[in-house]
Coordinates of N, CA and C in Angstrom, one line a residue:
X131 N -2.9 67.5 -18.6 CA -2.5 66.8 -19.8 C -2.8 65.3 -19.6
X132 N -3.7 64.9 -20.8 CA -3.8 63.2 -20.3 C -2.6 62.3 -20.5
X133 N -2.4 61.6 -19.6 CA -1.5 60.6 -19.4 C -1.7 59.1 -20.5
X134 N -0.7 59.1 -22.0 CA -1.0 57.9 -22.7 C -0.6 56.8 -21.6
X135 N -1.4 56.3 -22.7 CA -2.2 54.6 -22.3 C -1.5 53.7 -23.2
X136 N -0.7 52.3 -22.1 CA 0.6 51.8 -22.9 C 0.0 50.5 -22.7
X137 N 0.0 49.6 -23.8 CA -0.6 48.2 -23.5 C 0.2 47.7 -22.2
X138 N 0.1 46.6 -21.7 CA 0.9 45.6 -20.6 C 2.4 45.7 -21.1
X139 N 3.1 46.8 -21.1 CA 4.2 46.1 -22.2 C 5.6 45.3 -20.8
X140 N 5.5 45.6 -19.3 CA 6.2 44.9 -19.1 C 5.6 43.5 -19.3
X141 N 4.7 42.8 -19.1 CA 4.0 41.3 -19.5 C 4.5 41.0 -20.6
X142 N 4.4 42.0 -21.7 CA 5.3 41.4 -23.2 C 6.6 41.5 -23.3
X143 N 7.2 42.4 -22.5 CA 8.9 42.4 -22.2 C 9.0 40.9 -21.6
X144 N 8.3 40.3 -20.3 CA 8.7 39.1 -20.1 C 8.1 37.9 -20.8
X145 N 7.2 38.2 -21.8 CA 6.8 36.8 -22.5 C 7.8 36.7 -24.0
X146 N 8.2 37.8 -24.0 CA 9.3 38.1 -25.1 C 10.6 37.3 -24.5
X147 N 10.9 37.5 -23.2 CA 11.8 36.8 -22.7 C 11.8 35.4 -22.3
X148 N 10.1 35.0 -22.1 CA 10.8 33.9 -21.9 C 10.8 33.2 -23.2
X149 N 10.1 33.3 -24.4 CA 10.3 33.0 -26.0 C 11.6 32.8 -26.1
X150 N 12.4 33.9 -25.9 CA 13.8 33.7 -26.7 C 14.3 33.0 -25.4
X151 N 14.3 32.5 -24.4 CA 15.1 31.7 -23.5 C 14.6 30.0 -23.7
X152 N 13.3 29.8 -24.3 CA 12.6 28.3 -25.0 C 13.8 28.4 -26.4
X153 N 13.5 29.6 -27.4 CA 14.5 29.5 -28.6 C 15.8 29.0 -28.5
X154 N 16.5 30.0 -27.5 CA 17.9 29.4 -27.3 C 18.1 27.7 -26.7
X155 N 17.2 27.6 -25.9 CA 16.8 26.3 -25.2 C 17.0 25.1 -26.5
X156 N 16.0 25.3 -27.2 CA 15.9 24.6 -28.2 C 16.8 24.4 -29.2
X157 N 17.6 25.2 -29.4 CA 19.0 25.3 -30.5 C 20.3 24.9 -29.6
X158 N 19.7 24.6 -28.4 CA 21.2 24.1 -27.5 C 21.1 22.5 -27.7
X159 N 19.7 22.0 -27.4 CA 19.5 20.5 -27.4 C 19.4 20.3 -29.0
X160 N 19.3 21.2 -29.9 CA 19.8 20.1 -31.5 C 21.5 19.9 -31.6
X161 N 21.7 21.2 -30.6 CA 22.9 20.9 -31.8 C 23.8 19.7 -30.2
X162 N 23.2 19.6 -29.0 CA 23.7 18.3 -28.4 C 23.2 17.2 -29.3
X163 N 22.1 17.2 -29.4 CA 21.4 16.1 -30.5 C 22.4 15.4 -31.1
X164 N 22.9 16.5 -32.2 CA 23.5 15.8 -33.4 C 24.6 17.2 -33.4
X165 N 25.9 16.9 -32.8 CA 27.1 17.2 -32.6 C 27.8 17.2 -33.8
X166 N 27.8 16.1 -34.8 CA 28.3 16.1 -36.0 C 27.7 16.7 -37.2
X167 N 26.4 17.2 -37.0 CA 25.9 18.2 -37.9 C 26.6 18.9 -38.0
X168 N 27.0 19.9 -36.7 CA 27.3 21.1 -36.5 C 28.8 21.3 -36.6
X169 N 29.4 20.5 -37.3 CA 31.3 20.6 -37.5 C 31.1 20.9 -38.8
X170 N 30.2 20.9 -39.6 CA 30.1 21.3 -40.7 C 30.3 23.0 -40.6
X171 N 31.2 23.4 -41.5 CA 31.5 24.7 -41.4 C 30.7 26.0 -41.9
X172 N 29.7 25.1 -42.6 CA 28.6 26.8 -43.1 C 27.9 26.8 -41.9
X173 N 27.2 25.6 -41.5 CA 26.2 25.5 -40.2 C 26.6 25.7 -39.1
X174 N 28.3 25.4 -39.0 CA 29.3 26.2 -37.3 C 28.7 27.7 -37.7
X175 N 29.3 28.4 -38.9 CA 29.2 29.8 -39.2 C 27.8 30.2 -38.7
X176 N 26.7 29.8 -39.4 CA 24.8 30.1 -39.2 C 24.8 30.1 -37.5
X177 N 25.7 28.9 -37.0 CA 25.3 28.6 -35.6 C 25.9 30.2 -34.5
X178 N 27.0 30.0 -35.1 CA 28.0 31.5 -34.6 C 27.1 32.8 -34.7
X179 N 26.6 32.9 -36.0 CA 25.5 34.1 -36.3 C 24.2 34.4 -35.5
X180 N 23.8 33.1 -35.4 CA 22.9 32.8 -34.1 C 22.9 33.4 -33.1
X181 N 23.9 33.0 -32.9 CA 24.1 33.2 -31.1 C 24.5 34.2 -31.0
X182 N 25.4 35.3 -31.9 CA 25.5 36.6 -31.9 C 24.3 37.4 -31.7
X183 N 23.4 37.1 -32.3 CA 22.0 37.3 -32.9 C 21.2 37.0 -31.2
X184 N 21.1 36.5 -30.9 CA 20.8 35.6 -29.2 C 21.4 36.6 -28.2
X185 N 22.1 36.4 -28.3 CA 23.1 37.4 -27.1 C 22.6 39.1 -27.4
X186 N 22.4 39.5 -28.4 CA 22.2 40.9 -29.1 C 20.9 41.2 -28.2
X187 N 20.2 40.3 -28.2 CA 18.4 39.6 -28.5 C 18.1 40.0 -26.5
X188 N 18.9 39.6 -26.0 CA 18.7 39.0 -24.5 C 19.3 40.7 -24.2
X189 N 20.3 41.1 -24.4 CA 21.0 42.6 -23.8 C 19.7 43.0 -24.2
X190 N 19.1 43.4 -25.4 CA 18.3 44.5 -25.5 C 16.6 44.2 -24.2
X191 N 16.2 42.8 -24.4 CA 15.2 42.3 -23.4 C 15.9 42.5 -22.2
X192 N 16.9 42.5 -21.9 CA 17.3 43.1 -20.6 C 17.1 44.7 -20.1
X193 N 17.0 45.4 -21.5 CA 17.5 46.8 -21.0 C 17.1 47.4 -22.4
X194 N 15.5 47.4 -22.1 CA 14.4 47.9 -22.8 C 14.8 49.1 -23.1
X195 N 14.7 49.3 -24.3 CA 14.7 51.3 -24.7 C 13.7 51.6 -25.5
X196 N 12.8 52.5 -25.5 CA 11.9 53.4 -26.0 C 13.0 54.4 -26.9
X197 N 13.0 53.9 -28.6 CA 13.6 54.8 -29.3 C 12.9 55.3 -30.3
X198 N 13.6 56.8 -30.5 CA 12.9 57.6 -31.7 C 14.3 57.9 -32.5
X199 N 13.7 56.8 -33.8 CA 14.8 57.5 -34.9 C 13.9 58.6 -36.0
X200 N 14.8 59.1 -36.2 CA 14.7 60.7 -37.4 C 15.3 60.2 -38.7
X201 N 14.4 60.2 -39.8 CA 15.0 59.5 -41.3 C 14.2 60.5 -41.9
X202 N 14.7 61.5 -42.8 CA 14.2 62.1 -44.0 C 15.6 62.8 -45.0
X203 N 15.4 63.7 -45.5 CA 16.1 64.2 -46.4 C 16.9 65.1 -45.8
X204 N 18.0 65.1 -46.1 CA 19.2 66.5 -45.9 C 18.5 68.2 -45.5
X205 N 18.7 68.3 -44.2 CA 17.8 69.9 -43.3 C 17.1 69.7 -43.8
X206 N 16.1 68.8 -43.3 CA 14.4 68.9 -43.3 C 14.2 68.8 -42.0
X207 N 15.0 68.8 -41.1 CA 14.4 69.4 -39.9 C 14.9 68.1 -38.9
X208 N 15.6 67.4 -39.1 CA 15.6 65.8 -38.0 C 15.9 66.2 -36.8
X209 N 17.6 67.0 -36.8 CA 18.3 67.1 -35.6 C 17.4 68.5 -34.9
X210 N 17.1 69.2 -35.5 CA 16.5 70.2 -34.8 C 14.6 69.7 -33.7
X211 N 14.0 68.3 -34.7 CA 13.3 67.6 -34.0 C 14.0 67.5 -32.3
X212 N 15.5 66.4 -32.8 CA 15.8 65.6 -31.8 C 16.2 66.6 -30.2
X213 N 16.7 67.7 -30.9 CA 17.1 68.8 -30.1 C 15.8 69.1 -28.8
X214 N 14.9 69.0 -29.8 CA 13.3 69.6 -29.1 C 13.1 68.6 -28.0
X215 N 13.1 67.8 -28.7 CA 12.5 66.4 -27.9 C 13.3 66.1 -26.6
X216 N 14.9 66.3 -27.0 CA 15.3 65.9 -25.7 C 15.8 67.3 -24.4
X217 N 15.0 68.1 -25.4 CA 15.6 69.4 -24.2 C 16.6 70.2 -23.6
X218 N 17.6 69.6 -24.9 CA 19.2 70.6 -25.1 C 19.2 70.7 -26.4
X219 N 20.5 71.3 -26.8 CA 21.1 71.5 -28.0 C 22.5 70.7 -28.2
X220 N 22.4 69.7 -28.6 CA 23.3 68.5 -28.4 C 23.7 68.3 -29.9
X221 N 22.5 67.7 -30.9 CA 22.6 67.5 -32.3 C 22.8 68.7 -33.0
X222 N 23.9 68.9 -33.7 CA 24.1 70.1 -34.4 C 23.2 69.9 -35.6
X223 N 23.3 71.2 -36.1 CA 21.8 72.1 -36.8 C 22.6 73.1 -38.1
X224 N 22.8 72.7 -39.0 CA 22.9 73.9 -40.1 C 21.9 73.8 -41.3
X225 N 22.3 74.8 -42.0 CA 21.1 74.4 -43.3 C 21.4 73.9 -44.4
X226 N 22.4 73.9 -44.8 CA 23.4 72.5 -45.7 C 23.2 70.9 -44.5
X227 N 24.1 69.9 -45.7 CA 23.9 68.3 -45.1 C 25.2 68.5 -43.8
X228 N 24.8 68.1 -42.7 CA 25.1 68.5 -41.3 C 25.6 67.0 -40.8
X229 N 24.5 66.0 -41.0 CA 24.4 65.0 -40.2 C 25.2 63.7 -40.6
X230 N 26.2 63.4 -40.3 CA 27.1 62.0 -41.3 C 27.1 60.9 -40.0
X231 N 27.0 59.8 -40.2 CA 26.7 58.4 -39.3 C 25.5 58.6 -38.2
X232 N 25.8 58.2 -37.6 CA 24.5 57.8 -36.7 C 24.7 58.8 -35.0
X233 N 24.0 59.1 -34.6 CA 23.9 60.2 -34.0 C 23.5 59.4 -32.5
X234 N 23.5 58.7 -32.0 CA 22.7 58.3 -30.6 C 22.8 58.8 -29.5
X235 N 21.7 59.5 -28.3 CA 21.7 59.9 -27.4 C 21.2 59.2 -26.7
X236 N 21.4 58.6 -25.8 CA 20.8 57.8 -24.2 C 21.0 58.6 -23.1
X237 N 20.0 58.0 -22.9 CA 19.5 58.8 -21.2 C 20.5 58.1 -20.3
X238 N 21.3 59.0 -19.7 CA 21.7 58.8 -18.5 C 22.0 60.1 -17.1
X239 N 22.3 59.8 -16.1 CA 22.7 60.6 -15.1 C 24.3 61.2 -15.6
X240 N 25.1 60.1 -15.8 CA 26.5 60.6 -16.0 C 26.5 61.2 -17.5
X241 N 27.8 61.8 -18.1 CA 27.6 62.5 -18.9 C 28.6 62.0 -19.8
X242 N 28.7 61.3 -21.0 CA 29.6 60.3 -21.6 C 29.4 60.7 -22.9
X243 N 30.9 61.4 -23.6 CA 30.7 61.4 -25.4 C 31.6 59.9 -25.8
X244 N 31.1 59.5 -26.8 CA 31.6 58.5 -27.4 C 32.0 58.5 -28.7
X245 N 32.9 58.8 -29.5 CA 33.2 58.5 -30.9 C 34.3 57.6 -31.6
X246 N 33.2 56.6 -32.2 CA 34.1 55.2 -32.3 C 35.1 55.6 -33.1
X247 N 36.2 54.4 -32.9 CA 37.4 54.6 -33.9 C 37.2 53.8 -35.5
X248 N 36.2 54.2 -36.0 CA 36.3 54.0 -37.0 C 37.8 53.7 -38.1
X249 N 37.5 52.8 -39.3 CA 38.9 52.5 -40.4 C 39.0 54.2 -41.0
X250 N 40.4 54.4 -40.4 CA 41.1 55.8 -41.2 C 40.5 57.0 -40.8
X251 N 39.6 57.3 -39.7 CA 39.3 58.3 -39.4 C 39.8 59.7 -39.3
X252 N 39.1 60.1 -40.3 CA 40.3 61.8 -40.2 C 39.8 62.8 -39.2
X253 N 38.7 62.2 -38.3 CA 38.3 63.1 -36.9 C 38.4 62.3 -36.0
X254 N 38.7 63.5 -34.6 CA 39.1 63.1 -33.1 C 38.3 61.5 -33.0
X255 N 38.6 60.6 -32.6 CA 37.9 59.8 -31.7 C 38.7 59.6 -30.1
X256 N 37.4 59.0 -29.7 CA 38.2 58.7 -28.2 C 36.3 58.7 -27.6
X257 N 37.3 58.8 -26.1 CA 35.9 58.8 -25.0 C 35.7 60.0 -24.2
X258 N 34.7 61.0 -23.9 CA 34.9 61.9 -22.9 C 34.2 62.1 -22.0
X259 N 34.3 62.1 -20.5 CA 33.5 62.2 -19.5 C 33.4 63.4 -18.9
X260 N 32.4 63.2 -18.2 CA 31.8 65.0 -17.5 C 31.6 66.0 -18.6
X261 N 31.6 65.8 -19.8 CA 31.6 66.9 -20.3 C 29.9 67.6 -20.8
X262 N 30.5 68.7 -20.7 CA 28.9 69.7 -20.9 C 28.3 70.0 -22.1
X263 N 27.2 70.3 -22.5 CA 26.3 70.4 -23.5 C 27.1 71.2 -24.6
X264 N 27.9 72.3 -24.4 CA 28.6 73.2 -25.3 C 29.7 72.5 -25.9
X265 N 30.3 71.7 -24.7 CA 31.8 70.9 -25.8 C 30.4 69.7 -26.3
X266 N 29.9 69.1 -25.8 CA 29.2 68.0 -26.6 C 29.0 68.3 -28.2
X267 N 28.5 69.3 -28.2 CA 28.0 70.0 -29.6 C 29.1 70.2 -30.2
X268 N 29.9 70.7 -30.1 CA 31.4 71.1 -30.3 C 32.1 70.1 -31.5
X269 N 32.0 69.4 -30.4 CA 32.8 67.9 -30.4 C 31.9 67.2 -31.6
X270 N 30.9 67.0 -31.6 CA 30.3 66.1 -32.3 C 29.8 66.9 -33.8
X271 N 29.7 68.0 -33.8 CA 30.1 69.2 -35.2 C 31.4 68.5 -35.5
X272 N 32.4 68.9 -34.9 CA 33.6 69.1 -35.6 C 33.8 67.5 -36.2
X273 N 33.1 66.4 -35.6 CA 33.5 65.0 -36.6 C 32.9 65.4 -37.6
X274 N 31.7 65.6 -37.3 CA 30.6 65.5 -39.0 C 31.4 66.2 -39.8
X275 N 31.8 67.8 -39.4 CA 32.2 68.4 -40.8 C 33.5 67.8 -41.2
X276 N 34.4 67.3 -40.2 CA 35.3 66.5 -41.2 C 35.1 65.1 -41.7
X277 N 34.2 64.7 -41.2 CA 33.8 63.6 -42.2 C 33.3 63.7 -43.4
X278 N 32.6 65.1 -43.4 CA 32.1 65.9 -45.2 C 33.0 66.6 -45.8
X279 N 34.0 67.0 -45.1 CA 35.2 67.8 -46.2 C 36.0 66.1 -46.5
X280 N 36.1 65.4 -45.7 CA 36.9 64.3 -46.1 C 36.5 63.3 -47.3
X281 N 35.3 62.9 -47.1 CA 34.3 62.1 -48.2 C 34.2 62.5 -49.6
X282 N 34.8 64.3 -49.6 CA 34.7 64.7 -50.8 C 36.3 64.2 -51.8
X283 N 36.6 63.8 -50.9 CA 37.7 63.1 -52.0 C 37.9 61.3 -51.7
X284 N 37.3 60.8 -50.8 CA 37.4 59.8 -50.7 C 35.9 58.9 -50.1
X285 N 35.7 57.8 -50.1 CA 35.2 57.2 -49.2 C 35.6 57.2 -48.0
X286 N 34.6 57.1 -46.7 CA 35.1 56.9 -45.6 C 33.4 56.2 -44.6
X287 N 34.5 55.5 -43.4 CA 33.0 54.7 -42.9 C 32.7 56.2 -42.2
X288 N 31.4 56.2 -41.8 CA 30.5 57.9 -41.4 C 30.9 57.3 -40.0
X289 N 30.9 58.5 -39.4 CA 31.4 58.9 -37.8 C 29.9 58.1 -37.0
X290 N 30.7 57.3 -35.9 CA 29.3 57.0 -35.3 C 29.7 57.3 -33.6
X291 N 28.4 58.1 -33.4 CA 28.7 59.1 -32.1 C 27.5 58.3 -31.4
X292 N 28.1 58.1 -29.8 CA 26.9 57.9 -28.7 C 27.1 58.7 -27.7
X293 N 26.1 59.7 -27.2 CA 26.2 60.5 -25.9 C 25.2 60.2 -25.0
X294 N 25.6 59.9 -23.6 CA 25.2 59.6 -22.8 C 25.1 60.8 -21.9
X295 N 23.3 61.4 -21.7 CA 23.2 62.4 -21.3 C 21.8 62.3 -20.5
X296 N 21.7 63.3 -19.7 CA 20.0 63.7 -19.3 C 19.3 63.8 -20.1
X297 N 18.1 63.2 -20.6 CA 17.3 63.4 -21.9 C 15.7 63.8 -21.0
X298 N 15.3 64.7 -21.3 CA 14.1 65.2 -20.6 C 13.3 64.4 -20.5
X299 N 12.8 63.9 -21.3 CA 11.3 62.5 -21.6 C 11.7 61.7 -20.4
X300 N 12.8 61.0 -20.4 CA 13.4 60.1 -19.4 C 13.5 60.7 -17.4
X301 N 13.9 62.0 -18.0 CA 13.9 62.9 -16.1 C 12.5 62.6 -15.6
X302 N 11.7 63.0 -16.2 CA 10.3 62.8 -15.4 C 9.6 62.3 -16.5
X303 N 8.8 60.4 -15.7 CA 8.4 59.8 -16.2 C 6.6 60.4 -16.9
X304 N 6.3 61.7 -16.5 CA 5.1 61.9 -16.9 C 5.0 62.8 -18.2
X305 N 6.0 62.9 -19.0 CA 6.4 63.6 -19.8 C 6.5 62.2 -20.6
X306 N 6.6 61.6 -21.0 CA 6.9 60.3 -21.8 C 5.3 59.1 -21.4
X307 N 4.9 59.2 -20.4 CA 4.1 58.0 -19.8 C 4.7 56.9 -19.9
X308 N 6.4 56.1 -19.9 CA 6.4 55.2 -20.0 C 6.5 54.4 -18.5
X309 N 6.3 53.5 -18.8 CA 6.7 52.4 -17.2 C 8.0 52.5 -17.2
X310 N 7.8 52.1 -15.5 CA 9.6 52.2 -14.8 C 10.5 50.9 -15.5
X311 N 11.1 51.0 -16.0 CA 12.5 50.3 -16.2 C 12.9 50.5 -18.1
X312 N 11.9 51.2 -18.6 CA 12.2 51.5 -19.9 C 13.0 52.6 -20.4
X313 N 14.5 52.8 -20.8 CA 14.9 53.6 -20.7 C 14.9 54.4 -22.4
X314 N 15.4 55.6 -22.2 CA 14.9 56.6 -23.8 C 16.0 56.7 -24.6
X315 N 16.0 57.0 -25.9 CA 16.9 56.7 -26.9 C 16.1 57.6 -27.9
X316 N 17.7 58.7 -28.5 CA 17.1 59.2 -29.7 C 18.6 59.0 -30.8
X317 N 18.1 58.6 -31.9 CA 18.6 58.6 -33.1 C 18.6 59.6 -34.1
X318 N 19.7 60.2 -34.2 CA 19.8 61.2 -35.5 C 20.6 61.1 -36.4
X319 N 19.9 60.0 -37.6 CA 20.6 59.7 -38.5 C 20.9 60.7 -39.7
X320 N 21.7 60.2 -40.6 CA 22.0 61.4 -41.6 C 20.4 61.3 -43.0
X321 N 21.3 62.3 -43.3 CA 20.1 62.7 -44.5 C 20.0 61.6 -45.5
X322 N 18.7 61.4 -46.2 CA 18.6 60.2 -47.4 C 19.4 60.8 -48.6
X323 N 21.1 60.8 -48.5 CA 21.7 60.7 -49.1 C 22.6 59.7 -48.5
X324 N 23.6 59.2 -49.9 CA 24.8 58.3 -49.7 C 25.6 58.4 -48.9
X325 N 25.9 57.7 -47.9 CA 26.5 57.6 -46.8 C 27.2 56.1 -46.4
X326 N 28.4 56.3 -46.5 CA 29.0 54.5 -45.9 C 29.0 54.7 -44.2
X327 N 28.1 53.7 -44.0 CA 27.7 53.4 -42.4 C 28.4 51.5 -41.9
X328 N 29.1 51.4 -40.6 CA 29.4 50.3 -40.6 C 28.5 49.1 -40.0
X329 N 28.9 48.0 -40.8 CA 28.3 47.3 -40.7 C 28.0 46.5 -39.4

């Protein structure tokens, strides 16, 4: 099998890095510059946004991910993709709308379910470790479908799940061709129907 061909992308990981470390550089010496610009309260706020924005900016150039998100219509096939790709059965699969908030898998060694506590959540949240491919599925069905019996009488923010698992692409780098320090990410968003996602 031929091995794809990846431009220099650690060279552009660090010319990306040091761009945004000149950026930040430069938004530090205006606002020394001119200190009383910056008491102004819309431009404190822009400034705050910033640097949220900066910090976000620097984590991710720190800790490169190669992601694949899945966007189309209600079972047209996303999670049953994501399933393929990463080499278990993790993303549940029915033939009605299955999939509500955002689905993310990361590659890891340890084995970590995550389901945020979303406002008023009428499924389990919490954190769970060691757990295995059968409760993973389990676990992250049972939010979706009560996030879709629940939504039918109300609004609700959609369940947002991270599992930290063995992702095959990632186990052996020749199955992916990516360089060493880029780590794998798959996204299984819901169907292009209405869905409240947080912001």
């Amino acid at each position: 099998m031929e091995k794809l061909e990846f431009p220099d992308i650690q060279a552009q990981l660090t010319q990306a890095r040091e761009n945004l470390q000149r950026l930040g550089n430069a938004v530090s010496e205006l606002v020394n510059l001119s200190p009383d610009v910056f008491n102004d309260e819309a431009i404190k706020t822009r400034l705050q946004e910033f640097q949220e924005a900066y910090e976000e900016a620097s984590q991710r150039l720190a800790n490169p991910s190669f992601r694949i998100d899945t966007i189309g219509t209600t079972s047209s096939g996303k999670s049953t993709i994501v399933n393929a790709l990463m080499g278990r059965r993790i993303a549940p699969m029915e033939a009605g709308e299955m999939s509500g908030g955002v689905l993310t898998l990361k590659h890891s060694v340890d084995r970590t379910l995550v389901i945020e506590a979303t406002e008023n959540a009428v499924w389990e949240t919490g954190e769970w470790t060691d757990i295995n491919d059968r409760e993973l599925y389990d676990r992250i069905q049972m939010a979706m479908h009560s996030y879709h019996e629940a939504r039918k009488k109300k609004e609700y923010i959609s369940p947002q799940i991270t599992a930290h698992i063995p992702l095959l692409p990632a186990c052996d780098a020749n199955l992916s061709g990516l360089p060493e320090g880029i780590n794998v990410e798959f996204l299984d968003l819901p169907g292009l129907k209405s869905v409240t996602v947080k912001n």
